[in-house]
């Protein structure tokens, strides 16, 4: 009972937060419906003034770790959040008071079954950093290897699960009760966010990401990823190489003079393009705080807990869209955008094609370091799509956000760096590699197997078709028609016509029976005639009420593009 009341109080707290920002441009449309008001029933708090962007971030941080991560996820959704709020989310901080050393030791012992002093020669109780979900400590293994130990807060998973349950409940009701919910499908987004967040809380997944990224970045010797120490890793404890360096945002002009960093920026951008379009993984959070410039000139990448996986077909579509963007082909960009998105009922295709074409043309007309932003282009395309009634896939916004972060890092490394030329050149290289792979012996063999199966089965299938035609037994079946809206509406029409005919027959019979006096009278008229009339009146009233209560204008169906 106590847990239930706590959950209700937490839901009310979240709803109060949403109500505060419903008319400030966040999730535009919530102020037009009553779904949130229904959820807030029982909350006697006074209405609050609409918050400002900085207050929005402060309120998210005050709600706890789930909402700090939510803010990071929202920073990749320009279709949900206005630009000034996105800028505020970029400055979100995730620093909290550290856990006591005794609690940290207890978590390590529970997770690994061994006390820290048995695993490490040294273990610094003072953390290198402390966040809402975990904190990091320096330690030294028994072989002398200096490592960083990431320890999860003991109540992190339970609190996040409770928050996710509350968010799912709220999102489901918003989707059902508001126009913006039906457009944005908040419940689907919350479910995806929840899966990603819970996966991030399993540090064995992050250890695998570190190892996999390290192996895939071997062609780029300028980049380094800390290696995990698998024997000292668990679900709530991650041990990896300790990397010391300087944040890219703190690099001095003298350092750039002594060591030109343009090649390093190019290697970073190419490596991330490979991850996205060759391996199908997008690092969701490559902000400057997650990269360090080492003394030997290499760039270290860490904090790989949030990785988005892109299916091959979606990956191909995103590659074609981005390549068309950097090549200045606005119409192709718009067509690819439609093909990977969902058309909503009010989709304005003409406006979408026109505005995307203008955006890409403006982008293509500019060049030079610092003047062009591929990430901004992709995010602006997402905003245009939302304004025109097109729901884009989350991978598109995530790709734009990642590119935008990478561009800020490249600009910090080399202010004269031209990202546009690097992106175009490397995408051409990726497409050549994909073409060679499709024409490789293995690729051709796969296609020949498909052709061989078609040739082998064709005579038998053709013979069956001709047999059915000759016997006049060929039938075409439309699956799902019996359960479709069309059949439902046809049955409703037939029922209405039938009831109307019955009402007409009863009224005619009633009029005829008025002339027949059988001795029984009701209200001064022949009883049978009055009874038939009352039945007809009751059925007529029933039909009218049914029409008023149940009939409504059909909502146009959403149309999905080709994925």
mmCIF file with all atom_site columns, N, CA, C and O in Angstrom, residues 305-329:
data_model
loop_
_atom_site.group_PDB
_atom_site.id
_atom_site.type_symbol
_atom_site.label_atom_id
_atom_site.label_alt_id
_atom_site.label_comp_id
_atom_site.label_asym_id
_atom_site.label_entity_id
_atom_site.label_seq_id
_atom_site.pdbx_PDB_ins_code
_atom_site.Cartn_x
_atom_site.Cartn_y
_atom_site.Cartn_z
_atom_site.occupancy
_atom_site.B_iso_or_equiv
_atom_site.pdbx_formal_charge
_atom_site.auth_seq_id
_atom_site.auth_comp_id
_atom_site.auth_asym_id
_atom_site.auth_atom_id
_atom_site.pdbx_PDB_model_num
ATOM 1   N N  . UNK A 1 305 ? 28.090 3.954  -22.838 1.00 0.00 ? 305 UNK A N  1
ATOM 2   C CA . UNK A 1 305 ? 26.928 3.222  -22.336 1.00 0.00 ? 305 UNK A CA 1
ATOM 3   C C  . UNK A 1 305 ? 25.722 3.335  -23.244 1.00 0.00 ? 305 UNK A C  1
ATOM 4   O O  . UNK A 1 305 ? 24.923 2.399  -23.359 1.00 0.00 ? 305 UNK A O  1
ATOM 5   N N  . UNK A 1 306 ? 25.545 4.489  -23.905 1.00 0.00 ? 306 UNK A N  1
ATOM 6   C CA . UNK A 1 306 ? 24.374 4.728  -24.749 1.00 0.00 ? 306 UNK A CA 1
ATOM 7   C C  . UNK A 1 306 ? 24.747 4.526  -26.221 1.00 0.00 ? 306 UNK A C  1
ATOM 8   O O  . UNK A 1 306 ? 25.351 5.399  -26.847 1.00 0.00 ? 306 UNK A O  1
ATOM 9   N N  . UNK A 1 307 ? 24.405 3.354  -26.743 1.00 0.00 ? 307 UNK A N  1
ATOM 10  C CA . UNK A 1 307 ? 24.680 3.017  -28.132 1.00 0.00 ? 307 UNK A CA 1
ATOM 11  C C  . UNK A 1 307 ? 23.358 2.656  -28.795 1.00 0.00 ? 307 UNK A C  1
ATOM 12  O O  . UNK A 1 307 ? 22.627 1.791  -28.319 1.00 0.00 ? 307 UNK A O  1
ATOM 13  N N  . UNK A 1 308 ? 23.043 3.315  -29.905 1.00 0.00 ? 308 UNK A N  1
ATOM 14  C CA . UNK A 1 308 ? 21.829 3.003  -30.670 1.00 0.00 ? 308 UNK A CA 1
ATOM 15  C C  . UNK A 1 308 ? 22.210 2.103  -31.839 1.00 0.00 ? 308 UNK A C  1
ATOM 16  O O  . UNK A 1 308 ? 23.191 2.360  -32.540 1.00 0.00 ? 308 UNK A O  1
ATOM 17  N N  . UNK A 1 309 ? 21.430 1.039  -32.041 1.00 0.00 ? 309 UNK A N  1
ATOM 18  C CA . UNK A 1 309 ? 21.697 0.086  -33.114 1.00 0.00 ? 309 UNK A CA 1
ATOM 19  C C  . UNK A 1 309 ? 20.728 0.359  -34.271 1.00 0.00 ? 309 UNK A C  1
ATOM 20  O O  . UNK A 1 309 ? 19.518 0.446  -34.073 1.00 0.00 ? 309 UNK A O  1
ATOM 21  N N  . UNK A 1 310 ? 21.270 0.471  -35.463 1.00 0.00 ? 310 UNK A N  1
ATOM 22  C CA . UNK A 1 310 ? 20.488 0.817  -36.654 1.00 0.00 ? 310 UNK A CA 1
ATOM 23  C C  . UNK A 1 310 ? 20.409 -0.410 -37.563 1.00 0.00 ? 310 UNK A C  1
ATOM 24  O O  . UNK A 1 310 ? 21.442 -0.917 -37.996 1.00 0.00 ? 310 UNK A O  1
ATOM 25  N N  . UNK A 1 311 ? 19.196 -0.890 -37.885 1.00 0.00 ? 311 UNK A N  1
ATOM 26  C CA . UNK A 1 311 ? 19.051 -2.048 -38.772 1.00 0.00 ? 311 UNK A CA 1
ATOM 27  C C  . UNK A 1 311 ? 19.621 -1.755 -40.165 1.00 0.00 ? 311 UNK A C  1
ATOM 28  O O  . UNK A 1 311 ? 19.673 -0.593 -40.590 1.00 0.00 ? 311 UNK A O  1
ATOM 29  N N  . UNK A 1 312 ? 20.036 -2.798 -40.891 1.00 0.00 ? 312 UNK A N  1
ATOM 30  C CA . UNK A 1 312 ? 20.695 -2.580 -42.197 1.00 0.00 ? 312 UNK A CA 1
ATOM 31  C C  . UNK A 1 312 ? 19.874 -1.762 -43.182 1.00 0.00 ? 312 UNK A C  1
ATOM 32  O O  . UNK A 1 312 ? 20.400 -0.850 -43.831 1.00 0.00 ? 312 UNK A O  1
ATOM 33  N N  . UNK A 1 313 ? 18.572 -2.055 -43.343 1.00 0.00 ? 313 UNK A N  1
ATOM 34  C CA . UNK A 1 313 ? 17.784 -1.319 -44.320 1.00 0.00 ? 313 UNK A CA 1
ATOM 35  C C  . UNK A 1 313 ? 17.635 0.144  -43.934 1.00 0.00 ? 313 UNK A C  1
ATOM 36  O O  . UNK A 1 313 ? 17.755 1.037  -44.777 1.00 0.00 ? 313 UNK A O  1
ATOM 37  N N  . UNK A 1 314 ? 17.389 0.409  -42.650 1.00 0.00 ? 314 UNK A N  1
ATOM 38  C CA . UNK A 1 314 ? 17.308 1.795  -42.180 1.00 0.00 ? 314 UNK A CA 1
ATOM 39  C C  . UNK A 1 314 ? 18.665 2.493  -42.362 1.00 0.00 ? 314 UNK A C  1
ATOM 40  O O  . UNK A 1 314 ? 18.732 3.673  -42.705 1.00 0.00 ? 314 UNK A O  1
ATOM 41  N N  . UNK A 1 315 ? 19.722 1.758  -42.140 1.00 0.00 ? 315 UNK A N  1
ATOM 42  C CA . UNK A 1 315 ? 21.070 2.302  -42.312 1.00 0.00 ? 315 UNK A CA 1
ATOM 43  C C  . UNK A 1 315 ? 21.294 2.742  -43.761 1.00 0.00 ? 315 UNK A C  1
ATOM 44  O O  . UNK A 1 315 ? 21.861 3.812  -44.025 1.00 0.00 ? 315 UNK A O  1
ATOM 45  N N  . UNK A 1 316 ? 20.853 1.924  -44.708 1.00 0.00 ? 316 UNK A N  1
ATOM 46  C CA . UNK A 1 316 ? 21.002 2.274  -46.127 1.00 0.00 ? 316 UNK A CA 1
ATOM 47  C C  . UNK A 1 316 ? 20.242 3.557  -46.452 1.00 0.00 ? 316 UNK A C  1
ATOM 48  O O  . UNK A 1 316 ? 20.734 4.419  -47.186 1.00 0.00 ? 316 UNK A O  1
ATOM 49  N N  . UNK A 1 317 ? 19.018 3.677  -45.899 1.00 0.00 ? 317 UNK A N  1
ATOM 50  C CA . UNK A 1 317 ? 18.213 4.871  -46.163 1.00 0.00 ? 317 UNK A CA 1
ATOM 51  C C  . UNK A 1 317 ? 18.869 6.117  -45.582 1.00 0.00 ? 317 UNK A C  1
ATOM 52  O O  . UNK A 1 317 ? 18.898 7.184  -46.216 1.00 0.00 ? 317 UNK A O  1
ATOM 53  N N  . UNK A 1 318 ? 19.380 6.008  -44.360 1.00 0.00 ? 318 UNK A N  1
ATOM 54  C CA . UNK A 1 318 ? 20.035 7.164  -43.742 1.00 0.00 ? 318 UNK A CA 1
ATOM 55  C C  . UNK A 1 318 ? 21.297 7.554  -44.511 1.00 0.00 ? 318 UNK A C  1
ATOM 56  O O  . UNK A 1 318 ? 21.607 8.746  -44.644 1.00 0.00 ? 318 UNK A O  1
ATOM 57  N N  . UNK A 1 319 ? 22.013 6.557  -45.002 1.00 0.00 ? 319 UNK A N  1
ATOM 58  C CA . UNK A 1 319 ? 23.218 6.843  -45.783 1.00 0.00 ? 319 UNK A CA 1
ATOM 59  C C  . UNK A 1 319 ? 22.859 7.601  -47.056 1.00 0.00 ? 319 UNK A C  1
ATOM 60  O O  . UNK A 1 319 ? 23.502 8.609  -47.405 1.00 0.00 ? 319 UNK A O  1
ATOM 61  N N  . UNK A 1 320 ? 21.825 7.142  -47.758 1.00 0.00 ? 320 UNK A N  1
ATOM 62  C CA . UNK A 1 320 ? 21.406 7.826  -48.986 1.00 0.00 ? 320 UNK A CA 1
ATOM 63  C C  . UNK A 1 320 ? 20.928 9.236  -48.684 1.00 0.00 ? 320 UNK A C  1
ATOM 64  O O  . UNK A 1 320 ? 21.212 10.181 -49.441 1.00 0.00 ? 320 UNK A O  1
ATOM 65  N N  . UNK A 1 321 ? 20.202 9.419  -47.567 1.00 0.00 ? 321 UNK A N  1
ATOM 66  C CA . UNK A 1 321 ? 19.702 10.752 -47.209 1.00 0.00 ? 321 UNK A CA 1
ATOM 67  C C  . UNK A 1 321 ? 20.857 11.706 -46.905 1.00 0.00 ? 321 UNK A C  1
ATOM 68  O O  . UNK A 1 321 ? 20.876 12.841 -47.400 1.00 0.00 ? 321 UNK A O  1
ATOM 69  N N  . UNK A 1 322 ? 21.821 11.257 -46.092 1.00 0.00 ? 322 UNK A N  1
ATOM 70  C CA . UNK A 1 322 ? 22.917 12.144 -45.727 1.00 0.00 ? 322 UNK A CA 1
ATOM 71  C C  . UNK A 1 322 ? 23.804 12.439 -46.920 1.00 0.00 ? 322 UNK A C  1
ATOM 72  O O  . UNK A 1 322 ? 24.272 13.573 -47.095 1.00 0.00 ? 322 UNK A O  1
ATOM 73  N N  . UNK A 1 323 ? 24.027 11.440 -47.772 1.00 0.00 ? 323 UNK A N  1
ATOM 74  C CA . UNK A 1 323 ? 24.853 11.660 -48.954 1.00 0.00 ? 323 UNK A CA 1
ATOM 75  C C  . UNK A 1 323 ? 24.189 12.659 -49.894 1.00 0.00 ? 323 UNK A C  1
ATOM 76  O O  . UNK A 1 323 ? 24.841 13.548 -50.444 1.00 0.00 ? 323 UNK A O  1
ATOM 77  N N  . UNK A 1 324 ? 22.865 12.532 -50.080 1.00 0.00 ? 324 UNK A N  1
ATOM 78  C CA . UNK A 1 324 ? 22.147 13.493 -50.915 1.00 0.00 ? 324 UNK A CA 1
ATOM 79  C C  . UNK A 1 324 ? 22.192 14.885 -50.292 1.00 0.00 ? 324 UNK A C  1
ATOM 80  O O  . UNK A 1 324 ? 22.239 15.897 -51.012 1.00 0.00 ? 324 UNK A O  1
ATOM 81  N N  . UNK A 1 325 ? 22.206 14.971 -48.956 1.00 0.00 ? 325 UNK A N  1
ATOM 82  C CA . UNK A 1 325 ? 22.256 16.263 -48.273 1.00 0.00 ? 325 UNK A CA 1
ATOM 83  C C  . UNK A 1 325 ? 23.570 16.979 -48.550 1.00 0.00 ? 325 UNK A C  1
ATOM 84  O O  . UNK A 1 325 ? 23.585 18.153 -48.937 1.00 0.00 ? 325 UNK A O  1
ATOM 85  N N  . UNK A 1 326 ? 24.683 16.284 -48.328 1.00 0.00 ? 326 UNK A N  1
ATOM 86  C CA . UNK A 1 326 ? 25.983 16.929 -48.525 1.00 0.00 ? 326 UNK A CA 1
ATOM 87  C C  . UNK A 1 326 ? 26.252 17.173 -50.004 1.00 0.00 ? 326 UNK A C  1
ATOM 88  O O  . UNK A 1 326 ? 27.084 18.012 -50.364 1.00 0.00 ? 326 UNK A O  1
ATOM 89  N N  . UNK A 1 327 ? 25.520 16.466 -50.879 1.00 0.00 ? 327 UNK A N  1
ATOM 90  C CA . UNK A 1 327 ? 25.694 16.658 -52.313 1.00 0.00 ? 327 UNK A CA 1
ATOM 91  C C  . UNK A 1 327 ? 24.762 17.736 -52.852 1.00 0.00 ? 327 UNK A C  1
ATOM 92  O O  . UNK A 1 327 ? 24.802 18.052 -54.051 1.00 0.00 ? 327 UNK A O  1
ATOM 93  N N  . UNK A 1 328 ? 23.862 18.266 -51.980 1.00 0.00 ? 328 UNK A N  1
ATOM 94  C CA . UNK A 1 328 ? 22.999 19.364 -52.397 1.00 0.00 ? 328 UNK A CA 1
ATOM 95  C C  . UNK A 1 328 ? 21.790 18.967 -53.205 1.00 0.00 ? 328 UNK A C  1
ATOM 96  O O  . UNK A 1 328 ? 21.193 19.818 -53.875 1.00 0.00 ? 328 UNK A O  1
ATOM 97  N N  . UNK A 1 329 ? 21.373 17.695 -53.140 1.00 0.00 ? 329 UNK A N  1
ATOM 98  C CA . UNK A 1 329 ? 20.218 17.233 -53.917 1.00 0.00 ? 329 UNK A CA 1
ATOM 99  C C  . UNK A 1 329 ? 18.982 17.242 -53.017 1.00 0.00 ? 329 UNK A C  1
ATOM 100 O O  . UNK A 1 329 ? 18.614 16.243 -52.412 1.00 0.00 ? 329 UNK A O  1
#
